[in-house]
PDB file of N, CA, C and O and ligand atoms in Angstrom:
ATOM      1  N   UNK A   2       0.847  -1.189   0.000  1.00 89.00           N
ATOM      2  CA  UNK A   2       0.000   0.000   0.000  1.00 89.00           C
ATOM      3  C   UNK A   2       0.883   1.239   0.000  1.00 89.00           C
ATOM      4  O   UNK A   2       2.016   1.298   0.476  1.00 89.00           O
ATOM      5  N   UNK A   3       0.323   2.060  -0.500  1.00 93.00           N
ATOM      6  CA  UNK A   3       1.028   3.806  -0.047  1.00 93.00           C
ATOM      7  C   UNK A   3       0.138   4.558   0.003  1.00 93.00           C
ATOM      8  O   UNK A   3      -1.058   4.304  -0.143  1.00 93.00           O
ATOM      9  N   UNK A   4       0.898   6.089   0.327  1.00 95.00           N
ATOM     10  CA  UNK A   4       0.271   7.217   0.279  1.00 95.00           C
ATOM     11  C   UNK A   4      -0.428   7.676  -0.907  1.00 95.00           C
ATOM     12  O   UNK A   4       0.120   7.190  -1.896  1.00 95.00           O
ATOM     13  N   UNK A   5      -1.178   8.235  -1.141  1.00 96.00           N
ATOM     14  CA  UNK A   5      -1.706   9.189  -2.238  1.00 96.00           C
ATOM     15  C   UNK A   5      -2.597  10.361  -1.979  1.00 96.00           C
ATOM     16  O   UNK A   5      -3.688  10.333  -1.411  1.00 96.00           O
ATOM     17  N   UNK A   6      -1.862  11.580  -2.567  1.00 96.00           N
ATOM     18  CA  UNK A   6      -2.486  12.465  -2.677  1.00 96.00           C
ATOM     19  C   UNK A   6      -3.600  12.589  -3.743  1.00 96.00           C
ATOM     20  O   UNK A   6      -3.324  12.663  -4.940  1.00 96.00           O
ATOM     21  N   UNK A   7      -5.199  12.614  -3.151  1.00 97.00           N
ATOM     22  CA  UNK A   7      -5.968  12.235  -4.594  1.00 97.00           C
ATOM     23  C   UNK A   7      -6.257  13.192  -4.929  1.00 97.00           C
ATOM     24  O   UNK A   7      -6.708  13.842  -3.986  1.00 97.00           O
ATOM     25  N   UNK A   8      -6.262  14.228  -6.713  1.00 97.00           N
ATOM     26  CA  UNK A   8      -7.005  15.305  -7.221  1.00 97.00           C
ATOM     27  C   UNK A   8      -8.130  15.599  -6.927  1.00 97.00           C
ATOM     28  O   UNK A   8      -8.525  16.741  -6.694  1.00 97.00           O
ATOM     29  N   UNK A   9      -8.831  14.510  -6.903  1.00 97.00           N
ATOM     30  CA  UNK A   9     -10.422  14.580  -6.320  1.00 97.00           C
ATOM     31  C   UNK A   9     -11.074  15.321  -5.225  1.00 97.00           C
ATOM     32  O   UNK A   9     -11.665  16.398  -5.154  1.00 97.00           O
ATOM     33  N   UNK A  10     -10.757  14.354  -4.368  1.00 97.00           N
ATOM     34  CA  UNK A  10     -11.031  14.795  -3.203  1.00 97.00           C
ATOM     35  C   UNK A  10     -10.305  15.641  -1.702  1.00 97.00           C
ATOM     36  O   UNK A  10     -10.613  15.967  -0.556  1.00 97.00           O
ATOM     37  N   UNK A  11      -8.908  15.703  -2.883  1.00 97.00           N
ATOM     38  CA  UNK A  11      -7.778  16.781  -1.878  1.00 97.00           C
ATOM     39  C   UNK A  11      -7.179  16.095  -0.775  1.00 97.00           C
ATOM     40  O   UNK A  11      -6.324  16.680  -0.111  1.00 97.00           O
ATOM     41  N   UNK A  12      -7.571  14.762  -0.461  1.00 97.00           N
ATOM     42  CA  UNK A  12      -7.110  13.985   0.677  1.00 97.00           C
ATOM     43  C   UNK A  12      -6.220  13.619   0.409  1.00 97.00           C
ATOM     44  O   UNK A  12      -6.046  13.498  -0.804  1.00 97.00           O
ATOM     45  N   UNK A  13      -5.048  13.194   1.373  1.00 97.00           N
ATOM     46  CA  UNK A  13      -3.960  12.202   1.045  1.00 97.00           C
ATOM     47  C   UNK A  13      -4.312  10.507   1.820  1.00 97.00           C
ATOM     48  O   UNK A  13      -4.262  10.395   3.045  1.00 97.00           O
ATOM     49  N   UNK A  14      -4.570   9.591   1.135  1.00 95.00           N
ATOM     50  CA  UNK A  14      -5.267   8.316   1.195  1.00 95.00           C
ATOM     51  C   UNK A  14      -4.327   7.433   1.424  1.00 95.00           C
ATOM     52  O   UNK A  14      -3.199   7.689   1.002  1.00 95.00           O
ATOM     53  N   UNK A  15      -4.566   6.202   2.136  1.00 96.00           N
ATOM     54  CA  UNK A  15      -3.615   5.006   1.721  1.00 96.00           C
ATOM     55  C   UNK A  15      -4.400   4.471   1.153  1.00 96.00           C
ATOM     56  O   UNK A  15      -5.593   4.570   1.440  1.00 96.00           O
ATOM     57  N   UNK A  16      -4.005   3.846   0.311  1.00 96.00           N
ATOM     58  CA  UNK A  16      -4.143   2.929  -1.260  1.00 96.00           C
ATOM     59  C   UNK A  16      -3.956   1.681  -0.505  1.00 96.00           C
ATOM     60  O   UNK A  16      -3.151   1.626   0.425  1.00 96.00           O
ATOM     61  N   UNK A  17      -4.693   0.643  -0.884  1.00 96.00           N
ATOM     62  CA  UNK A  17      -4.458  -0.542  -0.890  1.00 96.00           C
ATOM     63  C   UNK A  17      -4.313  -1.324  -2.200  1.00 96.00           C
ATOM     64  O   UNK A  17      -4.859  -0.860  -3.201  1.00 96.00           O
ATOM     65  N   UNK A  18      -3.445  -2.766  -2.302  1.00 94.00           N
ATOM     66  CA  UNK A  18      -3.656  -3.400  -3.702  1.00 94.00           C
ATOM     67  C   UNK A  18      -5.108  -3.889  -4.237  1.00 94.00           C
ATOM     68  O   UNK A  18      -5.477  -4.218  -5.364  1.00 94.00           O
ATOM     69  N   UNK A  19      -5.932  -3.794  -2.743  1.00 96.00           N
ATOM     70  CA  UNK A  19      -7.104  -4.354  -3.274  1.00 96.00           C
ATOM     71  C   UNK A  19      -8.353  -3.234  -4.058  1.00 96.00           C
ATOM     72  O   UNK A  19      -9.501  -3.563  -4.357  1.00 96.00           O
ATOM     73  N   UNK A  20      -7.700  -1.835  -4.263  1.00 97.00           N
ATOM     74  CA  UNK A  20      -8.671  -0.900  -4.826  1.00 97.00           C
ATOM     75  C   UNK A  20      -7.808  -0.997  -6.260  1.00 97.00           C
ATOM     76  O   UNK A  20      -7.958  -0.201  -7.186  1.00 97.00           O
ATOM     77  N   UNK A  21      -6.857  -2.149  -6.264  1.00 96.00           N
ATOM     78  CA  UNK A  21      -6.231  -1.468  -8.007  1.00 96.00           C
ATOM     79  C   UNK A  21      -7.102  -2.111  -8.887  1.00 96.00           C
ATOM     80  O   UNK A  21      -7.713  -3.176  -8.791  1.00 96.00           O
ATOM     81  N   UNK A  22      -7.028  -1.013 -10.021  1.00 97.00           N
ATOM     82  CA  UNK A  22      -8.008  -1.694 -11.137  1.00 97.00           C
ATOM     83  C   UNK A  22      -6.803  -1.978 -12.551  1.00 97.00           C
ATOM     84  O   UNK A  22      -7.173  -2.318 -13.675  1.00 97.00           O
ATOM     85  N   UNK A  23      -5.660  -1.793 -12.237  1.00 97.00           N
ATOM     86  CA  UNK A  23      -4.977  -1.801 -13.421  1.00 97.00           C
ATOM     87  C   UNK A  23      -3.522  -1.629 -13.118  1.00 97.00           C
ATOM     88  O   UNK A  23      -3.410  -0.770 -12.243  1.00 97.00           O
ATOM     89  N   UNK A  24      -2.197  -2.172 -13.547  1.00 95.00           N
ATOM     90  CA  UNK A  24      -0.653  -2.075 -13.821  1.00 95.00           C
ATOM     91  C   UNK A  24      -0.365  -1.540 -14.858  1.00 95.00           C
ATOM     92  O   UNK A  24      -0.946  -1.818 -15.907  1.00 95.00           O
ATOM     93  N   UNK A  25       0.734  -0.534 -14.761  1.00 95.00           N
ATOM     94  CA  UNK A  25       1.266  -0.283 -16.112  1.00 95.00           C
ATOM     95  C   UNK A  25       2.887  -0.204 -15.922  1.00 95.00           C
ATOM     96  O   UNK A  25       3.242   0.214 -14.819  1.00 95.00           O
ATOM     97  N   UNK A  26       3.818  -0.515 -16.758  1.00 93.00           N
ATOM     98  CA  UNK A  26       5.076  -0.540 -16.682  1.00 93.00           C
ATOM     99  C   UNK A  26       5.393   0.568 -17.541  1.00 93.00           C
ATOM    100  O   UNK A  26       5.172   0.463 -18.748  1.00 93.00           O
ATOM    101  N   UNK A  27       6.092   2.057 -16.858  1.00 91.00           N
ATOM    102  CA  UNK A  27       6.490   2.914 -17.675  1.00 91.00           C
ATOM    103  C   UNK A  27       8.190   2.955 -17.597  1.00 91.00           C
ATOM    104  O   UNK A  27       8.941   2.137 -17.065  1.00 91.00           O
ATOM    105  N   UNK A  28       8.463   4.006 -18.205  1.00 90.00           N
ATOM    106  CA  UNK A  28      10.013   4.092 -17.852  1.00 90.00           C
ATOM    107  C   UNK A  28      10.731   4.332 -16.776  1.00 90.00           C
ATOM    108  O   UNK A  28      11.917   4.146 -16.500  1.00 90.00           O
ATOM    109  N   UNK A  29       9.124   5.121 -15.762  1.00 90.00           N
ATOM    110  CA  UNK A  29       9.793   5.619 -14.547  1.00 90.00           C
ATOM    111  C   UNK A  29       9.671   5.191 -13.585  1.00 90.00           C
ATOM    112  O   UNK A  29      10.064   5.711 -12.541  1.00 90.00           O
ATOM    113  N   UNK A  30       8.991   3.940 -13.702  1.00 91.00           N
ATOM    114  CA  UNK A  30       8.301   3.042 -12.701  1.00 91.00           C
ATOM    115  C   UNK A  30       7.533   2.512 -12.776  1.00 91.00           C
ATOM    116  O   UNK A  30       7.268   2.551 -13.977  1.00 91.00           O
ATOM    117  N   UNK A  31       6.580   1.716 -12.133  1.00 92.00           N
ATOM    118  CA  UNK A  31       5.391   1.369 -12.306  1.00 92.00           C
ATOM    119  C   UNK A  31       4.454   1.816 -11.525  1.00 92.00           C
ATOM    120  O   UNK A  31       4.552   2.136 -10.341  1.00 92.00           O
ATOM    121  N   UNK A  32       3.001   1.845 -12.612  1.00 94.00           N
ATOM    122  CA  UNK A  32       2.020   2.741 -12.132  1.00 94.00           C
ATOM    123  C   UNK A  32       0.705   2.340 -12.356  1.00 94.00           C
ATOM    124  O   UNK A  32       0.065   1.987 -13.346  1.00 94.00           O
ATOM    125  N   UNK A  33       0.464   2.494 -11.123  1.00 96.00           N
ATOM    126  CA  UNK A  33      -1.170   1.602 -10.697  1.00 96.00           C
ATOM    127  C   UNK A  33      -2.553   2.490 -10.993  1.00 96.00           C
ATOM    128  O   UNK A  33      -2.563   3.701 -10.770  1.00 96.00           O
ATOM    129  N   UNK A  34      -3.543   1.891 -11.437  1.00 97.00           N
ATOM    130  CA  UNK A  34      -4.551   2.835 -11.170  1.00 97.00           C
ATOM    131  C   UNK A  34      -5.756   2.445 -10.223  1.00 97.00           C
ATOM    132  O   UNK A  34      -6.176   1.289 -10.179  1.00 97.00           O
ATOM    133  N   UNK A  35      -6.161   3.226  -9.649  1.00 98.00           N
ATOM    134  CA  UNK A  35      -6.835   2.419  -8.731  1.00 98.00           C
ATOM    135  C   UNK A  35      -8.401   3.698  -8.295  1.00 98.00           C
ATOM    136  O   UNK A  35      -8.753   4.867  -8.454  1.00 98.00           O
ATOM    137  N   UNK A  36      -8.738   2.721  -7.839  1.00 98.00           N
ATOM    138  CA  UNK A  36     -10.224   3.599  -7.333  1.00 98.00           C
ATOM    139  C   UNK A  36     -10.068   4.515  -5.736  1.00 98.00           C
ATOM    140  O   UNK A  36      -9.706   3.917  -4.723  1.00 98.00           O
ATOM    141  N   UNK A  37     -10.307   5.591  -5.725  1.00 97.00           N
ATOM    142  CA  UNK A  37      -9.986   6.125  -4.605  1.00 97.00           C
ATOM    143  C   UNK A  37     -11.070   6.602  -3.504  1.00 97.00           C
ATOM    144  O   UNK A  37     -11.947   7.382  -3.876  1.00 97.00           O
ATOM    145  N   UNK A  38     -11.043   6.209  -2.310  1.00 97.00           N
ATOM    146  CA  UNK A  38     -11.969   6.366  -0.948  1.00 97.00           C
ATOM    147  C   UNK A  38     -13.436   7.694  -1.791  1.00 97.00           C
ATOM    148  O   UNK A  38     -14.660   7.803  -1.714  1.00 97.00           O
ATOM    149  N   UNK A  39     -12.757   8.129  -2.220  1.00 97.00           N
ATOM    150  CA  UNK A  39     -14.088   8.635  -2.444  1.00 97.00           C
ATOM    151  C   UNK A  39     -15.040   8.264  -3.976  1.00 97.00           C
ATOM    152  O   UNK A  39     -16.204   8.583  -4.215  1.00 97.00           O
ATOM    153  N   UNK A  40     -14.049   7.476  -4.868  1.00 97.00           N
ATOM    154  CA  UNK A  40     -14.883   6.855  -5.823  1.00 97.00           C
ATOM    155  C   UNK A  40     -14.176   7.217  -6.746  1.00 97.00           C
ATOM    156  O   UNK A  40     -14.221   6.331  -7.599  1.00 97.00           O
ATOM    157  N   UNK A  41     -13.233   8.420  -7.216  1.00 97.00           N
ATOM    158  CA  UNK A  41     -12.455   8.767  -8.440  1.00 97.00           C
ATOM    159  C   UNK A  41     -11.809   7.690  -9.018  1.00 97.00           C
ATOM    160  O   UNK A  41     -11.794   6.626  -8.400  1.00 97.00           O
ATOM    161  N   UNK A  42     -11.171   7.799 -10.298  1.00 98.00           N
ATOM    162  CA  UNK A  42     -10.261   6.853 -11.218  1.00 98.00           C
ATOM    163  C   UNK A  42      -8.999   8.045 -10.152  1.00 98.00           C
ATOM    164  O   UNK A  42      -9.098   9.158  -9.637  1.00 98.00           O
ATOM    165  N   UNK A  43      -8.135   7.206 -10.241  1.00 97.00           N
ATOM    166  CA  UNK A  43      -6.796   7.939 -10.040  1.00 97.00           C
ATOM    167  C   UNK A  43      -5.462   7.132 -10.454  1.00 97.00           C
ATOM    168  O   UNK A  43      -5.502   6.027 -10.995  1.00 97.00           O
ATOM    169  N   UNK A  44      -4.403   7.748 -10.169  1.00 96.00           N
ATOM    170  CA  UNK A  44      -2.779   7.270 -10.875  1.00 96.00           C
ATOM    171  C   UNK A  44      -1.632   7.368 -10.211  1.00 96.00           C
ATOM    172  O   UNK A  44      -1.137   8.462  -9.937  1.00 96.00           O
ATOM    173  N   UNK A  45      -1.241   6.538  -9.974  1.00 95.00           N
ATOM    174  CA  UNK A  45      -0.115   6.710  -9.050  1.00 95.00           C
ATOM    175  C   UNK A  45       1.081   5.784  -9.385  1.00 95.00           C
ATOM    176  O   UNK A  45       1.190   4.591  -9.669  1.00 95.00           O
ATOM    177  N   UNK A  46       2.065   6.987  -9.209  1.00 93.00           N
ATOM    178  CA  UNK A  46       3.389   6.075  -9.845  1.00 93.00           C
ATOM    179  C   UNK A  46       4.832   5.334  -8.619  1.00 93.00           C
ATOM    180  O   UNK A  46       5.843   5.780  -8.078  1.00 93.00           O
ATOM    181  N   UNK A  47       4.273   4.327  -8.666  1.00 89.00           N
ATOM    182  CA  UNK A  47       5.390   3.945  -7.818  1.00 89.00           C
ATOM    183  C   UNK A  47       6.959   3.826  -8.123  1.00 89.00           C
ATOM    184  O   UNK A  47       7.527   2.735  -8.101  1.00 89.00           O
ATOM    185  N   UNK A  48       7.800   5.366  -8.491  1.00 75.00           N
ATOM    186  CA  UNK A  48       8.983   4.638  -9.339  1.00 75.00           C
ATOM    187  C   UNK A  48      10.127   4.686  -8.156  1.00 75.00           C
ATOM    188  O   UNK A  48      10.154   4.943  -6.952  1.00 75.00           O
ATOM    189  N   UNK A  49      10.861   4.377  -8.966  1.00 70.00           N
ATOM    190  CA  UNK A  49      12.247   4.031  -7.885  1.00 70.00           C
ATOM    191  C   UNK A  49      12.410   5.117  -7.590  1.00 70.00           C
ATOM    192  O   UNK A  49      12.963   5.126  -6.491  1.00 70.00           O
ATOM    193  N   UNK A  50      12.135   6.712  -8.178  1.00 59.00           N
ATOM    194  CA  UNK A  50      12.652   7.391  -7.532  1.00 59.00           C
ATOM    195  C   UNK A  50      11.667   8.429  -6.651  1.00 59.00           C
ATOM    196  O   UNK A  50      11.821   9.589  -6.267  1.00 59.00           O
ATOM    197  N   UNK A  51      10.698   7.557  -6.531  1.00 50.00           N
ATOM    198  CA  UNK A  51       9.361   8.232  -5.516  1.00 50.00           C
ATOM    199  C   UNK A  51      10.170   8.415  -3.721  1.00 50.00           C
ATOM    200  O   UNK A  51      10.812   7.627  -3.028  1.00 50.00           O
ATOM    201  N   UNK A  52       9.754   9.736  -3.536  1.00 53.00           N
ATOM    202  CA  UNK A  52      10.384   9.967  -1.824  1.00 53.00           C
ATOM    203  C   UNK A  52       9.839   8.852  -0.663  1.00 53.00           C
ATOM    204  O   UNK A  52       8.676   8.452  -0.699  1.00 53.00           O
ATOM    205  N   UNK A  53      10.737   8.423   0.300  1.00 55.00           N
ATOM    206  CA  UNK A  53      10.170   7.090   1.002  1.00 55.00           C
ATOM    207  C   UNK A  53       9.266   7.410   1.826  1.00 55.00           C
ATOM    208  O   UNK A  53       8.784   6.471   2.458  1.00 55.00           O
ATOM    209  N   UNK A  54       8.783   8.665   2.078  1.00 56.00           N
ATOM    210  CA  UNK A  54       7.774   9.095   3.067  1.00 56.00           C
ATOM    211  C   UNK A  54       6.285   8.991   2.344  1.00 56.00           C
ATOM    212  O   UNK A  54       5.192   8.922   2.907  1.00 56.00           O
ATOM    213  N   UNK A  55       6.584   9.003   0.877  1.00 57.00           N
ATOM    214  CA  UNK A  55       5.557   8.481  -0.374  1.00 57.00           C
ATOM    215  C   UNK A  55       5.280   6.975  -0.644  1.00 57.00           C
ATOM    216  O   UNK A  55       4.537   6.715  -1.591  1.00 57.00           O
ATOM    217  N   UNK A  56       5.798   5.959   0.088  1.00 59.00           N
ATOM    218  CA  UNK A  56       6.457   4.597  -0.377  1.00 59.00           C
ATOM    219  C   UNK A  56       6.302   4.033   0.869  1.00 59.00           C
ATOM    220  O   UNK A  56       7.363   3.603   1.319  1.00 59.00           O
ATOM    221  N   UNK A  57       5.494   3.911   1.467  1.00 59.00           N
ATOM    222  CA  UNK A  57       5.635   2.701   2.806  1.00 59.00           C
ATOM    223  C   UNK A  57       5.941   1.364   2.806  1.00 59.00           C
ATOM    224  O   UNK A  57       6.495   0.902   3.803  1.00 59.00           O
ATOM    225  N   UNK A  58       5.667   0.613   1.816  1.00 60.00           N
ATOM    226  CA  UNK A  58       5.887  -1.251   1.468  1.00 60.00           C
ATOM    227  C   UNK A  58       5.700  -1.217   0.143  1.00 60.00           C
ATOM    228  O   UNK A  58       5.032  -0.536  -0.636  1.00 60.00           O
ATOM    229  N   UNK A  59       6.679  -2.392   0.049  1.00 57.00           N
ATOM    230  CA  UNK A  59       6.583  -2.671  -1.644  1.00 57.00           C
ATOM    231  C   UNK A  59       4.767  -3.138  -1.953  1.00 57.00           C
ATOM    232  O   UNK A  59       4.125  -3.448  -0.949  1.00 57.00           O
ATOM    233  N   UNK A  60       4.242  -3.155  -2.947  1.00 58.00           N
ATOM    234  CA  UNK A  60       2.611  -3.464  -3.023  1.00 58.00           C
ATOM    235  C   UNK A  60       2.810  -5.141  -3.482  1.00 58.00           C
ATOM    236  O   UNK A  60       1.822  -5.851  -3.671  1.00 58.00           O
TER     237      UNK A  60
HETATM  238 ZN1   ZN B  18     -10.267  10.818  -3.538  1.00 55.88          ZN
END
């Protein structure tokens, strides 16, 4: 799981693997999309070079 700041709803959320709806492998990492506490599509990129205060456990 991690942090996310969602556009939506202005909250910063923890994400779980069980709200992902989708993987994608980019250049800068990989990036999940997932449904967020309040119902939005959202995007979040887990790359290697995301800050660890952004990054709590690998997913
Ligand atoms: Zn939200």
């Amino acid at each position: 799981m991690f942090l996310h700041h969602c556009t939506a709803c202005a909250r910063r959320q923890l994400i779980f693997p069980s709200q992902f709806t989708g993987v994608a492998s980019t250049g800068e990492g990989t990036e999940v999309a997932f449904t967020c506490w309040c119902g939005e599509e959202q995007a979040h990129l887990l790359g290697r070079r995301a800050a660890p205060a952004d990054r709590m456990t690998a997913a």
